[in-house]
Coordinates of C-alpha atoms in Angstrom, one line a residue:
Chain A
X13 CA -27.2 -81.1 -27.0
X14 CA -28.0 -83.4 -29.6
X15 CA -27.5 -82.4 -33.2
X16 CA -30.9 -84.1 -34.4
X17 CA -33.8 -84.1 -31.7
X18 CA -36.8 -86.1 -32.5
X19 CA -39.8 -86.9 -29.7
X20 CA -39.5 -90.4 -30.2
X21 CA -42.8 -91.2 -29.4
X22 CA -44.8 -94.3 -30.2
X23 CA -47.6 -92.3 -31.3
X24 CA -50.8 -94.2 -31.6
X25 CA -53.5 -92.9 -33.7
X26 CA -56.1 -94.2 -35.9
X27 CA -56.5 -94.5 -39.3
X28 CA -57.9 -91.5 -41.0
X29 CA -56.1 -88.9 -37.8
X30 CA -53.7 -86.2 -38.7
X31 CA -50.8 -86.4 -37.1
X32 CA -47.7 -84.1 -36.8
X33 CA -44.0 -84.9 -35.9
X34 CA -41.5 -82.5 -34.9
X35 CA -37.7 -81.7 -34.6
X36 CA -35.0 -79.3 -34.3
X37 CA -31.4 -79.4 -35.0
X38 CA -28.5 -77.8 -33.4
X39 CA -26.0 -76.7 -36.3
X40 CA -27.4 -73.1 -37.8
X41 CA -24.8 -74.1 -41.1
X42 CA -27.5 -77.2 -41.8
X43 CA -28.6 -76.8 -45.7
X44 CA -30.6 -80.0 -46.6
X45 CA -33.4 -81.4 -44.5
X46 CA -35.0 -84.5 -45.4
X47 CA -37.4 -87.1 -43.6
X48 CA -36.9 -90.5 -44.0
X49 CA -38.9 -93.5 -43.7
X50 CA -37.7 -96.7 -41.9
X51 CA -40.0 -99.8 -42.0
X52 CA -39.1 -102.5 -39.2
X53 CA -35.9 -104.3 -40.0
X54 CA -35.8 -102.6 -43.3
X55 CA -33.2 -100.1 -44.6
X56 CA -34.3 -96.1 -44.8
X57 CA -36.0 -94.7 -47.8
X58 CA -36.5 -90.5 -48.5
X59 CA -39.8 -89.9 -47.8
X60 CA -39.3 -86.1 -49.2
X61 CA -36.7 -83.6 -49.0
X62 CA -37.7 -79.9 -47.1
X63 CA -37.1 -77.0 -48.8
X64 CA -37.5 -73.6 -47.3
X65 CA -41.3 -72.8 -48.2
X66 CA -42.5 -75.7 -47.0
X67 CA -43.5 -78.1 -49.5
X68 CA -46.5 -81.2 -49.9
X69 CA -46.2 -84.5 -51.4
X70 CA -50.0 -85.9 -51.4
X71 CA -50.9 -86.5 -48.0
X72 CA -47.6 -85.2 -46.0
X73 CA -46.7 -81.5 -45.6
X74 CA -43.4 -81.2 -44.7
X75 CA -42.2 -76.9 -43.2
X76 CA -38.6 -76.0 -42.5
X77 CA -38.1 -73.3 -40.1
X78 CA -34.8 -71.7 -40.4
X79 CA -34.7 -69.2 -37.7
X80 CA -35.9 -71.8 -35.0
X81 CA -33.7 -74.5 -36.7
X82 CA -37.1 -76.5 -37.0
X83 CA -38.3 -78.9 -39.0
X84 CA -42.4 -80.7 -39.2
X85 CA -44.0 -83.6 -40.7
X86 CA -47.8 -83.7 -41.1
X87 CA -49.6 -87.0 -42.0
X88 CA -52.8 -86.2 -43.1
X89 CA -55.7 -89.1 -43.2
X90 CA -53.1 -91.5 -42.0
X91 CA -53.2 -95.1 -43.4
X92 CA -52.1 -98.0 -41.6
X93 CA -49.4 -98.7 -44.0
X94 CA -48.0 -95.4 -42.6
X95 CA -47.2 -97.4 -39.8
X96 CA -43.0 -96.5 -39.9
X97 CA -40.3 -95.1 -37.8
X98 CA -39.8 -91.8 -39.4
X99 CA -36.1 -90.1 -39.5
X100 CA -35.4 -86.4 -39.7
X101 CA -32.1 -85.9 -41.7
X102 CA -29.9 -82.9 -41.7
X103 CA -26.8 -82.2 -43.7
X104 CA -23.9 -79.5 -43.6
X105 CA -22.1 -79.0 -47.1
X106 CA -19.6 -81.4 -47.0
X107 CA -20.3 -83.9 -44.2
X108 CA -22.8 -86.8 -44.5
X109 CA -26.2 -87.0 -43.2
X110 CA -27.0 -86.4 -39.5
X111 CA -29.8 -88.7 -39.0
X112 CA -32.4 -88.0 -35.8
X113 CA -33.0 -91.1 -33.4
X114 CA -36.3 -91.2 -35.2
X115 CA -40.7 -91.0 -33.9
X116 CA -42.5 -94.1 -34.7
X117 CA -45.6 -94.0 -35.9
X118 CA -48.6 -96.8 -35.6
X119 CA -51.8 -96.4 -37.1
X120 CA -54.5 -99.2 -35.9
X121 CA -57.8 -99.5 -37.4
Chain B
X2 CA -33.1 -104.6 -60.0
X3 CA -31.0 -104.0 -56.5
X4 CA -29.8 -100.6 -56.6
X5 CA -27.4 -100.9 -53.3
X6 CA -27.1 -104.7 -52.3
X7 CA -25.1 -106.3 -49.0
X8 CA -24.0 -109.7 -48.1
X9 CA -24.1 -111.1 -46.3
X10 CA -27.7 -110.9 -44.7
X11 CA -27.2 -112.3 -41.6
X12 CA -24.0 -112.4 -39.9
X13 CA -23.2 -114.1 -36.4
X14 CA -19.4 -114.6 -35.2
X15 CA -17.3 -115.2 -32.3
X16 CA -15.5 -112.1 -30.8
X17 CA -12.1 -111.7 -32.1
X18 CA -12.6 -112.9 -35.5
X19 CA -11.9 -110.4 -38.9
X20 CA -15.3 -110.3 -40.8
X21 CA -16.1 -108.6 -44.0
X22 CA -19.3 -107.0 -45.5
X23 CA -19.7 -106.3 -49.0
X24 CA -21.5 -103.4 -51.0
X25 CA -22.2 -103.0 -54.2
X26 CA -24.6 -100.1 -55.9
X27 CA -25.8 -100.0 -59.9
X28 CA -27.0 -96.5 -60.0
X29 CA -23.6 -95.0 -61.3
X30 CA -23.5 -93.0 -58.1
X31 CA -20.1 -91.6 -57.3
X32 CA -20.4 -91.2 -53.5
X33 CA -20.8 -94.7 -51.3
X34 CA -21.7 -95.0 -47.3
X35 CA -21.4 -96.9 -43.9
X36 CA -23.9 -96.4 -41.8
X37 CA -24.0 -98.3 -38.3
X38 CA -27.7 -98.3 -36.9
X39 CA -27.6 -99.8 -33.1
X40 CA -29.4 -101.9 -30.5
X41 CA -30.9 -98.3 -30.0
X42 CA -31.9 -97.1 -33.5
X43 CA -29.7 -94.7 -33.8
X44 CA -28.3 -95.0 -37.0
X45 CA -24.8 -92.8 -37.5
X46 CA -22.3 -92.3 -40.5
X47 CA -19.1 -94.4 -39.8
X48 CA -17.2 -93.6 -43.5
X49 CA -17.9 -92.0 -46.8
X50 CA -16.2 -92.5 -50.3
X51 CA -16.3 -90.4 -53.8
X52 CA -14.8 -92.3 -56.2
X53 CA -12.8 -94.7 -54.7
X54 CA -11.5 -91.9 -52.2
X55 CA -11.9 -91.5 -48.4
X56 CA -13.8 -88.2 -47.8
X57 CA -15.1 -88.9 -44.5
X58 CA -14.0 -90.6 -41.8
X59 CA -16.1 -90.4 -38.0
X60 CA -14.4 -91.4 -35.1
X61 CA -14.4 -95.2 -36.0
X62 CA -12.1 -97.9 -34.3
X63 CA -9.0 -98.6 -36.6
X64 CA -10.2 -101.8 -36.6
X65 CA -13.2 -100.8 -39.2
X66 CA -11.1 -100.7 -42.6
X67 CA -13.2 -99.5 -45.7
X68 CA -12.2 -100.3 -49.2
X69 CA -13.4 -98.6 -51.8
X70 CA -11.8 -101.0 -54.9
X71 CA -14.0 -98.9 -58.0
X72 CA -16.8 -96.7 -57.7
X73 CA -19.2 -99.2 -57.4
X74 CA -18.2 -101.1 -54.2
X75 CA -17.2 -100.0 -51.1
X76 CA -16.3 -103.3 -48.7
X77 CA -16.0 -102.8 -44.8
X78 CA -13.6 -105.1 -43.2
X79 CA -13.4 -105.5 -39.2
X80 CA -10.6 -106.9 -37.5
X81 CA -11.0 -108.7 -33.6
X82 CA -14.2 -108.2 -33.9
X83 CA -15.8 -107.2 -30.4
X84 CA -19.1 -107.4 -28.5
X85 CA -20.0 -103.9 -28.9
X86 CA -19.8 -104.6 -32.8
X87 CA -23.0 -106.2 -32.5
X88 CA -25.4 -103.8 -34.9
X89 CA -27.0 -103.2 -38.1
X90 CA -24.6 -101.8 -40.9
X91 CA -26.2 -100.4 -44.0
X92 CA -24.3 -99.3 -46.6
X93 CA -25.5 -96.5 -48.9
X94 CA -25.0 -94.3 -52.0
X95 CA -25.8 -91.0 -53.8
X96 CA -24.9 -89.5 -56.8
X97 CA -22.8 -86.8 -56.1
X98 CA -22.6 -85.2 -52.1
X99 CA -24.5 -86.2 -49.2
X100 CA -27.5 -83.5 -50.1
X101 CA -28.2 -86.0 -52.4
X102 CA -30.7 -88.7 -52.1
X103 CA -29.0 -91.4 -50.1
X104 CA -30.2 -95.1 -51.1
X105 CA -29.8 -98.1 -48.6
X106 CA -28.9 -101.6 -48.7
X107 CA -31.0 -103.9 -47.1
X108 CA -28.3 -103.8 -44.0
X109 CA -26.3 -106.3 -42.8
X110 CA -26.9 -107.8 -39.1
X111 CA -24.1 -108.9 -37.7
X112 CA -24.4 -110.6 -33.9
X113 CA -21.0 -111.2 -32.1
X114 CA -21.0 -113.6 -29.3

């Protein structure tokens, strides 16, 4: 089993849809979740950390599940600048970041 | 102002040759990455410094060498280089441990032929 699992889609939705991304991770010691952003050819940038309560940063909604070793990203009113391979991140205390194969998104007009 | 910066850019070589990639961050950060991202995406953790010293080492050929020679640079050096070497290394920082915001380079892609 894969530690990170990501659908990797292509999801293909219009400006303005919600859309969700999912994925679950095998180690039950994981402490930090995080989604990244990865344009095409570009390096990865945080998009926002996930803390246990779930937590929003303007239009994205981000929910850790601990007992289902779970983690969600909702895009709401998505822009076409969304447009991004997006990277769920996990980390144990002292090992580096276990990075998830990634979803790509594209939003068309 | 580049927080992490690589050079080269671009790199294309023969197999067998010794290459070297350099990294250099000015956010103060104490702990320095290489990431290896393939032909696949998949982008995995290959070594990790805190200040100047080795904490973590994956299962990397002994022919990837980090060198960590302060804080603020940590250089990979690859020795006969090989086909398979063909990828996209970024290079990365944070300011303490990795639950710490990570900040890329730009990445380095480096073709073998």
């Amino acid at each position: 089993r894969k530690e990170v699992e990501q659908d990797p889609g292509p999801f293909n939705v219009p400006e303005g849809a919600t859309v969700a991304f999912n994925c679950t991770y095998s180690n039950s010691a994981s402490q930090s979740f995080f989604w990244y952003r990865q344009d095409c050819r570009k390096e990865p940038k945080l998009l926002m950390s996930v803390y246990s309560s779930g937590n929003e940063d303007g239009r994205f909604t981000a929910q850790l599940n601990r007992a289902s070793q779970y983690i969600s990203l909702l895009i709401r009113d998505s822009k076409l600048s969304d447009s991004a391979t997006y990277l769920c991140v996990v980390n144990q205390a002292g090992t580096a970041l276990i990075f998830g194969k990634g979803t790509t998104l594209s939003v068309s007009s | 102002d580049t927080a992490v910066s690589q050079t080269p850019k671009y790199l294309v070589t023969q197999m067998g040759n010794d290459k070297s990639i350099k990294c250099e961050q000015n956010l103060g950060h104490d702990t320095m990455y290489w990431y290896k991202q393939d032909s696949k995406k998949f982008l995995k953790i290959m070594f990790s410094y805190n200040n100047k010293e080795l904490i973590i080492n994956e299962t990397v050929p002994n022919r990837f060498s980090p060198k960590s020679p302060d804080k603020a640079h940590l250089n990979l050096h690859i020795n006969s280089l090989e086909l398979g070497d063909s990828a996209v290394y970024f290079c990365a920082s944070s300011q303490a441990g990795a639950e710490e915001t990570q900040y890329f380079g730009p990445g380095t892609r480096l073709l073998v032929l």
